[in-house]
Amino acid sequence: MIQIAVLGYGTVGSGVVEVIETNKTDINKKAAEDLAVKYILDLRDFPGDPYESKVVHDYNMILNDPEVKIICETMGGTKPAYDFTKQALLLGKSVCTSNKELVAAHGPELIKIAKENHCNYLFEASVGGGIPIIRPLNYSLTAEHIDSITGILNGTTNYILTKMDREGADFEDVLKEAQDKGYAERNPEADVEGYDACRKIAILSSLMTGKNVSYEDIYTEGITKISSADFKYAKQMNKSIKLLALSRDTENGFYAMVAPFLISRDHPLFSVSDVFNAVYVHGNMLGDSMYYGRGAGKLPTASAVVSDVVDCARHQGKTIMCFWDEEKVEVADVTGARRKFFVRIPAEKREAAMAAFGALAEVNVGLAKEFAFMTQEMTERDFDEKIEKIGGCINRIRIMA
Ligand code: HSE
């Protein structure tokens, strides 16, 4: 019997307990040993909950219990999750987490501590919720040189953009509706400003390079400036707008970014709608592969945490290799990246734009006060200089090739 402790009895933590209970026959068979939840750590009490008797408030009870071999950290945030995780790993207890903030901030250090103490720090649920993406990068694609990852990694923003696309609604209205329905947080900043997707692409980029990509080095732009007019133009161009998180290993160095992009109908990420996430990976031998599913939610995320628990149970006393060193990756400036841009400017700047950009393709949806166009391919630096020269724009959106 392997005893487990769950830290944090919120959405994901209660999901972990539910997954272990619901699928216990399958899970125990796959783990080759029976798994049981012995403790649930939370500040609150849960009177009437079937697991009420397992709730404890003192973390030391878990640390000091030699029967507890695996800990599921589903608290979120870095405090006290960082200290709790480190203390557990130093005692040789494996930790499985859904906590992307902690993995992005301290992943390589915690992986190293786990290795030194013959246990595991696993984080399948930290990116893409229930979608298997950490394991494919870590095990399945080890024969590949991965040169590009493109992901829709945030369910909240994908839901908002999908609604804006389908209903022609504006950002603020859809956000409010999503909050009222409980799909978006009351404080939506981490999602709508792209910070959540930034943490997730930092984790994937680190696994892609085998070194540490700091989330602080990743250029991040959210979706708050996207309007219903932008979607009108997108439709006219047979495209949609998605918040993409990408990593590129190029001749000019490695870079990663999060920003809204226009993508065409024929791009595999075009059809990833609502709260769904997807990760599109390019390797030099395999070519393209895509991983799709529910990127958030209680049971999908908990399922990924429990899959890590099963892996820990199968590898007791052994560390599963994870190639994520502490050495920092030099992240190149995005200003050197080349792409086409879609631009909206006030109508009176039309001549100036034609002079600055040369060949451009007009996009007309009948908004008389403005002039909109697609540029030729150019570097972000060139683009910024030209826009500055004409005195700014109403909005600009990058176009995915
Ligand atoms: N807020 C996140 C999202 C939850 O909307 O995708 C999953 O990390």
Coordinates of C-alpha atoms and ligand atoms in Angstrom, one line a residue:
M1 CA 0.0 0.0 0.0
I2 CA 1.4 3.4 -1.0
Q3 CA 0.1 6.3 1.2
I4 CA -0.5 9.6 -0.5
A5 CA -1.0 13.2 0.9
V6 CA -2.8 15.9 -1.0
L7 CA -1.8 19.5 -0.3
G8 CA -4.8 21.8 -1.0
Y9 CA -8.4 20.6 -1.1
G10 CA -9.5 23.0 -3.7
T11 CA -10.7 22.3 -7.3
V12 CA -7.7 20.2 -8.4
G13 CA -7.0 18.6 -5.0
S14 CA -10.5 17.4 -4.5
G15 CA -10.3 16.1 -8.1
V16 CA -7.2 14.1 -7.3
V17 CA -9.1 12.3 -4.5
E18 CA -12.1 11.7 -6.8
V19 CA -9.9 10.3 -9.6
I20 CA -8.1 7.9 -7.2
E21 CA -11.4 6.8 -5.8
T22 CA -13.4 6.5 -9.1
N23 CA -10.7 4.7 -11.0
K24 CA -9.0 2.8 -8.2
T25 CA -9.2 -0.7 -9.8
D26 CA -7.5 0.5 -13.0
I27 CA -5.1 2.8 -11.1
N28 CA -3.9 0.2 -8.6
K29 CA -3.4 -2.3 -11.4
K30 CA -1.3 0.2 -13.3
A31 CA 0.7 1.3 -10.2
A32 CA 1.2 -2.4 -9.4
E33 CA 0.4 -1.5 -5.8
D34 CA -2.7 -0.1 -4.0
L35 CA -2.8 3.7 -3.6
A36 CA -4.6 5.3 -0.7
V37 CA -5.1 9.0 0.3
K38 CA -4.0 9.2 4.0
Y39 CA -3.9 13.0 4.5
I40 CA -5.5 16.1 3.0
L41 CA -3.8 19.3 4.0
D42 CA -5.9 22.5 4.0
L43 CA -6.4 25.5 6.2
R44 CA -10.2 24.8 6.2
D45 CA -12.3 22.0 7.6
F46 CA -14.8 20.2 5.4
P47 CA -17.7 19.1 7.7
G48 CA -19.8 16.5 5.9
D49 CA -17.2 15.7 3.2
P50 CA -16.6 12.0 2.8
Y51 CA -12.9 12.6 3.4
E52 CA -13.4 14.9 6.3
S53 CA -11.4 12.6 8.7
K54 CA -8.3 12.8 6.5
V55 CA -8.1 16.6 6.7
V56 CA -5.1 17.9 8.7
H57 CA -3.8 21.5 9.2
D58 CA -0.2 20.7 10.2
Y59 CA 2.2 19.9 7.4
N60 CA 4.6 18.2 9.8
M61 CA 2.2 15.3 10.3
I62 CA 2.7 14.5 6.6
L63 CA 6.4 15.1 6.6
N64 CA 7.0 13.0 9.7
D65 CA 4.9 10.1 8.6
P66 CA 7.2 7.6 6.9
E67 CA 4.2 5.8 5.3
V68 CA 3.6 8.8 3.1
K69 CA 5.7 8.3 -0.1
I70 CA 3.9 10.5 -2.6
I71 CA 2.6 14.1 -2.2
C72 CA 0.2 15.8 -4.6
E73 CA 0.8 19.6 -4.4
T74 CA -2.3 21.2 -5.7
M75 CA -2.1 24.4 -3.7
G76 CA -0.9 26.8 -6.4
G77 CA 1.3 29.8 -5.9
T78 CA 4.9 29.7 -4.7
K79 CA 4.3 30.3 -1.0
P80 CA 4.2 28.0 0.9
A81 CA 4.3 25.5 -2.0
Y82 CA 8.0 25.9 -2.6
D83 CA 9.0 25.2 1.0
F84 CA 6.6 22.3 1.3
T85 CA 7.8 20.7 -1.9
K86 CA 11.5 21.1 -1.0
Q87 CA 11.0 19.7 2.4
A88 CA 9.2 16.7 1.0
L89 CA 11.8 16.0 -1.7
L90 CA 14.7 16.3 0.8
L91 CA 13.0 13.5 2.8
G92 CA 12.8 11.3 -0.4
K93 CA 9.0 11.8 -0.8
S94 CA 8.0 12.3 -4.4
V95 CA 5.9 15.3 -5.3
C96 CA 3.4 15.5 -8.2
T97 CA 2.1 19.0 -9.0
S98 CA -0.3 21.0 -11.1
N99 CA 1.4 24.2 -10.0
K100 CA 2.8 26.0 -13.1
E101 CA 3.9 29.1 -11.1
L102 CA 6.2 26.9 -8.9
V103 CA 7.4 24.7 -11.8
A104 CA 8.2 27.8 -13.9
A105 CA 10.0 29.6 -11.1
H106 CA 11.9 26.7 -9.4
G107 CA 11.5 23.6 -11.7
P108 CA 15.2 22.8 -12.3
E109 CA 16.2 23.2 -8.6
L110 CA 13.4 20.9 -7.4
I111 CA 14.1 18.4 -10.1
K112 CA 17.8 18.3 -8.9
I113 CA 16.8 17.9 -5.3
A114 CA 14.5 15.0 -6.3
K115 CA 17.3 13.3 -8.1
E116 CA 19.7 13.7 -5.2
N117 CA 17.1 12.1 -2.9
H118 CA 16.1 9.3 -5.3
C119 CA 12.6 10.4 -5.7
N120 CA 10.6 12.4 -8.3
Y121 CA 9.2 15.9 -8.9
L122 CA 6.6 15.4 -11.7
F123 CA 4.5 18.1 -13.3
E124 CA 2.4 16.7 -16.1
A125 CA -0.7 18.8 -15.0
S126 CA 1.2 22.1 -15.0
V127 CA 0.8 22.6 -18.7
G128 CA -2.2 21.8 -20.8
G129 CA -4.2 20.4 -17.8
G130 CA -5.2 16.9 -18.7
I131 CA -3.3 16.8 -22.1
P132 CA -0.2 14.6 -22.0
I133 CA 2.5 17.0 -23.2
I134 CA 5.3 16.9 -20.5
R135 CA 5.6 13.1 -20.8
P136 CA 5.8 13.2 -24.7
L137 CA 8.5 15.9 -24.5
N138 CA 10.4 14.0 -21.8
Y139 CA 10.1 10.4 -23.1
S140 CA 8.4 10.0 -26.5
L141 CA 10.3 12.7 -28.5
T142 CA 13.8 12.0 -27.2
A143 CA 15.0 11.0 -30.7
E144 CA 14.0 14.5 -32.0
H145 CA 15.6 17.8 -32.2
I146 CA 12.6 20.0 -31.4
D147 CA 12.9 23.3 -33.1
S148 CA 9.4 24.7 -32.6
I149 CA 6.5 24.6 -30.2
T150 CA 3.3 26.5 -30.7
G151 CA 0.5 26.3 -28.2
I152 CA -2.9 27.4 -27.2
L153 CA -2.1 27.1 -23.5
N154 CA -4.8 29.1 -21.7
G155 CA -8.4 28.0 -21.7
T156 CA -9.9 31.2 -20.4
T157 CA -8.6 33.4 -23.2
N158 CA -9.3 30.7 -25.8
Y159 CA -12.9 30.7 -24.6
I160 CA -13.1 34.5 -24.7
L161 CA -11.6 34.7 -28.2
T162 CA -13.8 31.9 -29.5
K163 CA -16.9 33.7 -28.3
M164 CA -15.7 37.0 -29.8
D165 CA -15.2 35.3 -33.1
R166 CA -18.6 33.5 -33.1
E167 CA -20.7 36.2 -31.7
G168 CA -19.0 39.4 -32.9
A169 CA -19.0 40.5 -29.2
D170 CA -16.4 42.8 -27.6
F171 CA -13.7 41.7 -25.1
E172 CA -15.1 43.4 -22.0
D173 CA -18.7 41.9 -22.6
V174 CA -17.4 38.4 -23.1
L175 CA -15.1 38.6 -20.1
K176 CA -18.0 39.7 -17.9
E177 CA -20.2 36.9 -19.1
A178 CA -17.3 34.4 -18.6
Q179 CA -16.9 35.6 -15.1
D180 CA -20.6 35.4 -14.3
K181 CA -20.6 31.8 -15.5
G182 CA -17.5 31.0 -13.5
Y183 CA -15.3 30.3 -16.5
A184 CA -13.0 33.3 -15.9
E185 CA -11.5 34.3 -12.5
R186 CA -12.9 37.5 -10.8
N187 CA -9.3 38.7 -11.1
P188 CA -8.6 37.7 -14.7
E189 CA -5.2 39.4 -15.1
A190 CA -3.0 36.3 -15.1
D191 CA -5.1 34.8 -17.9
V192 CA -6.0 37.8 -20.1
E193 CA -2.6 39.5 -19.9
G194 CA -0.9 36.2 -20.9
Y195 CA 1.0 35.6 -17.7
D196 CA -0.4 32.1 -17.3
A197 CA 0.5 31.1 -20.8
C198 CA 3.9 32.6 -20.3
R199 CA 4.6 30.3 -17.3
K200 CA 3.5 27.3 -19.4
I201 CA 5.6 28.1 -22.5
A202 CA 8.6 28.7 -20.2
I203 CA 8.1 25.1 -18.9
L204 CA 7.7 23.6 -22.4
S205 CA 10.7 25.7 -23.7
S206 CA 12.9 24.4 -20.9
L207 CA 12.0 20.8 -21.8
M208 CA 12.6 21.6 -25.5
T209 CA 16.1 23.0 -24.8
G210 CA 17.0 20.9 -21.8
K211 CA 18.1 24.1 -20.0
N212 CA 16.3 26.8 -18.0
V213 CA 14.1 29.3 -19.9
S214 CA 13.2 31.9 -17.5
Y215 CA 9.6 33.1 -17.8
E216 CA 10.8 36.6 -17.0
D217 CA 12.7 36.6 -20.4
I218 CA 9.6 35.8 -22.4
Y219 CA 7.9 38.6 -24.3
T220 CA 4.3 38.5 -23.2
E221 CA 1.2 40.4 -24.6
G222 CA -2.4 39.6 -23.7
I223 CA -5.7 39.9 -25.4
T224 CA -7.2 43.0 -23.8
K225 CA -6.6 45.1 -26.9
I226 CA -8.4 42.7 -29.3
S227 CA -11.8 44.1 -30.4
S228 CA -14.8 43.0 -32.3
A229 CA -13.5 45.1 -35.3
D230 CA -10.3 43.0 -35.3
F231 CA -12.5 39.9 -35.7
K232 CA -14.4 41.5 -38.6
Y233 CA -11.1 41.9 -40.4
A234 CA -10.0 38.4 -39.4
K235 CA -13.2 36.9 -40.9
Q236 CA -12.6 38.9 -44.1
M237 CA -9.1 37.4 -44.3
N238 CA -10.5 33.9 -43.6
K239 CA -8.6 33.8 -40.3
S240 CA -9.2 33.8 -36.6
I241 CA -7.3 35.3 -33.7
K242 CA -5.8 33.1 -31.0
L243 CA -3.5 33.8 -28.1
L244 CA -0.4 31.7 -29.0
A245 CA 2.5 30.8 -26.9
L246 CA 5.5 29.9 -29.0
S247 CA 9.2 28.8 -28.7
R248 CA 11.5 28.8 -31.7
D249 CA 15.0 27.5 -32.0
T250 CA 16.3 29.5 -35.0
E251 CA 19.7 30.3 -36.7
N252 CA 19.6 33.6 -34.8
G253 CA 19.1 32.0 -31.4
F254 CA 16.2 30.8 -29.2
Y255 CA 13.2 32.9 -28.5
A256 CA 9.8 32.5 -27.0
M257 CA 6.8 34.7 -26.8
V258 CA 3.1 35.0 -25.9
A259 CA 0.8 37.2 -28.1
P260 CA -2.4 37.2 -30.1
F261 CA -1.9 36.0 -33.6
L262 CA -4.0 35.8 -36.7
I263 CA -4.1 32.2 -37.9
S264 CA -5.5 30.8 -41.1
R265 CA -8.2 28.1 -41.5
D266 CA -5.7 25.6 -42.7
H267 CA -3.5 25.8 -39.5
P268 CA -4.1 22.9 -37.2
L269 CA -4.6 25.3 -34.2
F270 CA -7.4 27.1 -36.0
S271 CA -10.1 24.6 -34.8
V272 CA -9.0 24.6 -31.2
S273 CA -11.9 26.3 -29.6
D274 CA -13.5 27.2 -26.3
V275 CA -11.6 26.1 -23.2
F276 CA -9.6 23.5 -25.2
N277 CA -5.8 23.7 -25.4
A278 CA -3.4 22.2 -27.9
V279 CA 0.3 22.0 -28.4
Y280 CA 1.8 21.8 -31.9
V281 CA 5.4 20.5 -31.8
H282 CA 7.9 20.3 -34.7
G283 CA 10.8 17.9 -34.5
N284 CA 13.5 17.5 -37.2
M285 CA 12.8 13.7 -37.8
L286 CA 9.1 13.3 -36.9
G287 CA 7.9 16.6 -38.4
D288 CA 4.7 17.9 -36.9
S289 CA 2.7 16.4 -34.0
M290 CA -0.1 17.8 -32.0
Y291 CA -1.5 17.2 -28.5
Y292 CA -5.1 18.3 -27.9
G293 CA -7.5 18.2 -25.0
R294 CA -8.9 19.9 -21.9
G295 CA -6.4 22.3 -20.7
A296 CA -8.1 23.1 -17.4
G297 CA -10.9 21.9 -15.1
K298 CA -11.1 19.7 -12.0
L299 CA -11.0 16.1 -13.3
P300 CA -8.8 16.6 -16.5
T301 CA -6.1 18.3 -14.4
A302 CA -6.5 15.9 -11.5
S303 CA -6.2 13.0 -14.0
A304 CA -2.7 14.3 -15.1
V305 CA -1.6 14.6 -11.4
V306 CA -2.7 11.1 -10.7
S307 CA -0.9 9.8 -13.8
D308 CA 2.3 11.2 -12.2
V309 CA 1.4 9.5 -8.9
V310 CA 1.2 6.2 -10.8
D311 CA 4.6 6.9 -12.4
C312 CA 6.1 7.6 -8.9
A313 CA 4.6 4.4 -7.6
R314 CA 6.2 2.5 -10.5
H315 CA 9.6 4.1 -9.9
Q316 CA 10.0 4.0 -6.1
G317 CA 13.6 4.7 -5.1
K318 CA 14.4 5.7 -8.7
T319 CA 14.4 9.0 -10.5
I320 CA 12.7 9.3 -13.8
M321 CA 15.1 11.3 -16.1
C322 CA 14.0 14.8 -16.8
F323 CA 16.2 17.0 -19.0
W324 CA 15.9 20.4 -17.5
D325 CA 19.2 21.8 -16.2
E326 CA 19.7 24.9 -14.1
E327 CA 21.9 26.5 -16.8
K328 CA 20.1 29.5 -18.2
V329 CA 19.1 29.8 -21.9
E330 CA 20.0 33.1 -23.5
V331 CA 16.6 34.2 -24.9
A332 CA 16.9 36.3 -28.1
D333 CA 15.0 39.5 -28.5
V334 CA 11.8 39.0 -30.4
T335 CA 12.6 42.1 -32.4
G336 CA 14.7 40.0 -34.8
A337 CA 11.8 37.6 -35.6
R338 CA 10.4 37.9 -39.1
R339 CA 6.7 37.8 -39.9
K340 CA 3.8 39.6 -41.6
F341 CA 1.6 42.0 -39.7
F342 CA -2.0 43.1 -39.9
V343 CA -2.4 46.8 -39.2
R344 CA -5.3 49.3 -38.7
I345 CA -4.6 53.0 -38.9
P346 CA -6.7 56.1 -39.2
A347 CA -7.8 56.7 -42.8
E348 CA -5.8 59.9 -43.1
K349 CA -2.5 58.0 -42.6
R350 CA -3.1 55.9 -45.7
E351 CA -0.5 57.7 -47.9
A352 CA 2.1 57.7 -45.1
A353 CA 1.6 54.0 -44.6
M354 CA 2.0 53.3 -48.3
A355 CA 5.2 55.3 -48.3
A356 CA 6.5 53.6 -45.2
F357 CA 5.5 50.0 -46.0
G358 CA 5.7 49.9 -49.8
A359 CA 3.8 46.9 -51.1
L360 CA 0.9 46.1 -48.8
A361 CA -2.4 44.3 -49.1
E362 CA -5.5 46.3 -48.2
V363 CA -8.3 44.6 -46.1
N364 CA -11.6 46.4 -46.3
V365 CA -14.6 45.7 -44.1
G366 CA -16.3 49.0 -44.7
L367 CA -15.1 51.0 -41.7
A368 CA -14.8 54.4 -43.3
K369 CA -12.6 56.1 -40.7
E370 CA -9.8 53.6 -41.0
F371 CA -7.4 51.9 -43.4
A372 CA -6.3 48.4 -42.7
F373 CA -3.7 46.3 -44.4
M374 CA -1.3 43.3 -44.3
T375 CA 2.4 44.0 -44.6
Q376 CA 5.1 42.0 -46.3
E377 CA 7.3 39.8 -44.1
M378 CA 9.7 41.9 -42.1
T379 CA 11.4 41.9 -38.7
E380 CA 9.5 43.1 -35.7
R381 CA 12.2 45.8 -35.4
D382 CA 11.5 47.1 -38.9
F383 CA 7.8 47.0 -38.3
D384 CA 8.0 49.0 -35.1
E385 CA 10.2 51.6 -36.8
K386 CA 7.7 52.0 -39.7
I387 CA 4.7 52.3 -37.4
E388 CA 6.6 54.9 -35.3
K389 CA 7.3 56.8 -38.5
I390 CA 3.6 57.1 -39.3
G391 CA 2.7 58.1 -35.8
G392 CA 1.3 54.8 -34.4
C393 CA -1.7 52.6 -35.3
I394 CA -5.2 51.7 -34.0
N395 CA -4.1 48.1 -33.5
R396 CA -1.7 45.6 -35.0
I397 CA -1.8 41.8 -34.9
R398 CA 1.0 39.4 -35.9
I399 CA 0.2 36.9 -38.6
M400 CA 1.2 33.2 -38.1
A401 CA 2.9 31.9 -41.2
Ligands
HSE1 N1 -6.5 29.7 -15.8 C1 -6.0 28.6 -16.5 C2 -6.6 28.5 -17.9 C3 -6.2 27.3 -15.8 O1 -7.6 29.3 -18.1 O2 -6.2 27.8 -18.8 C4 -5.4 26.2 -16.2 O3 -4.0 26.4 -16.0

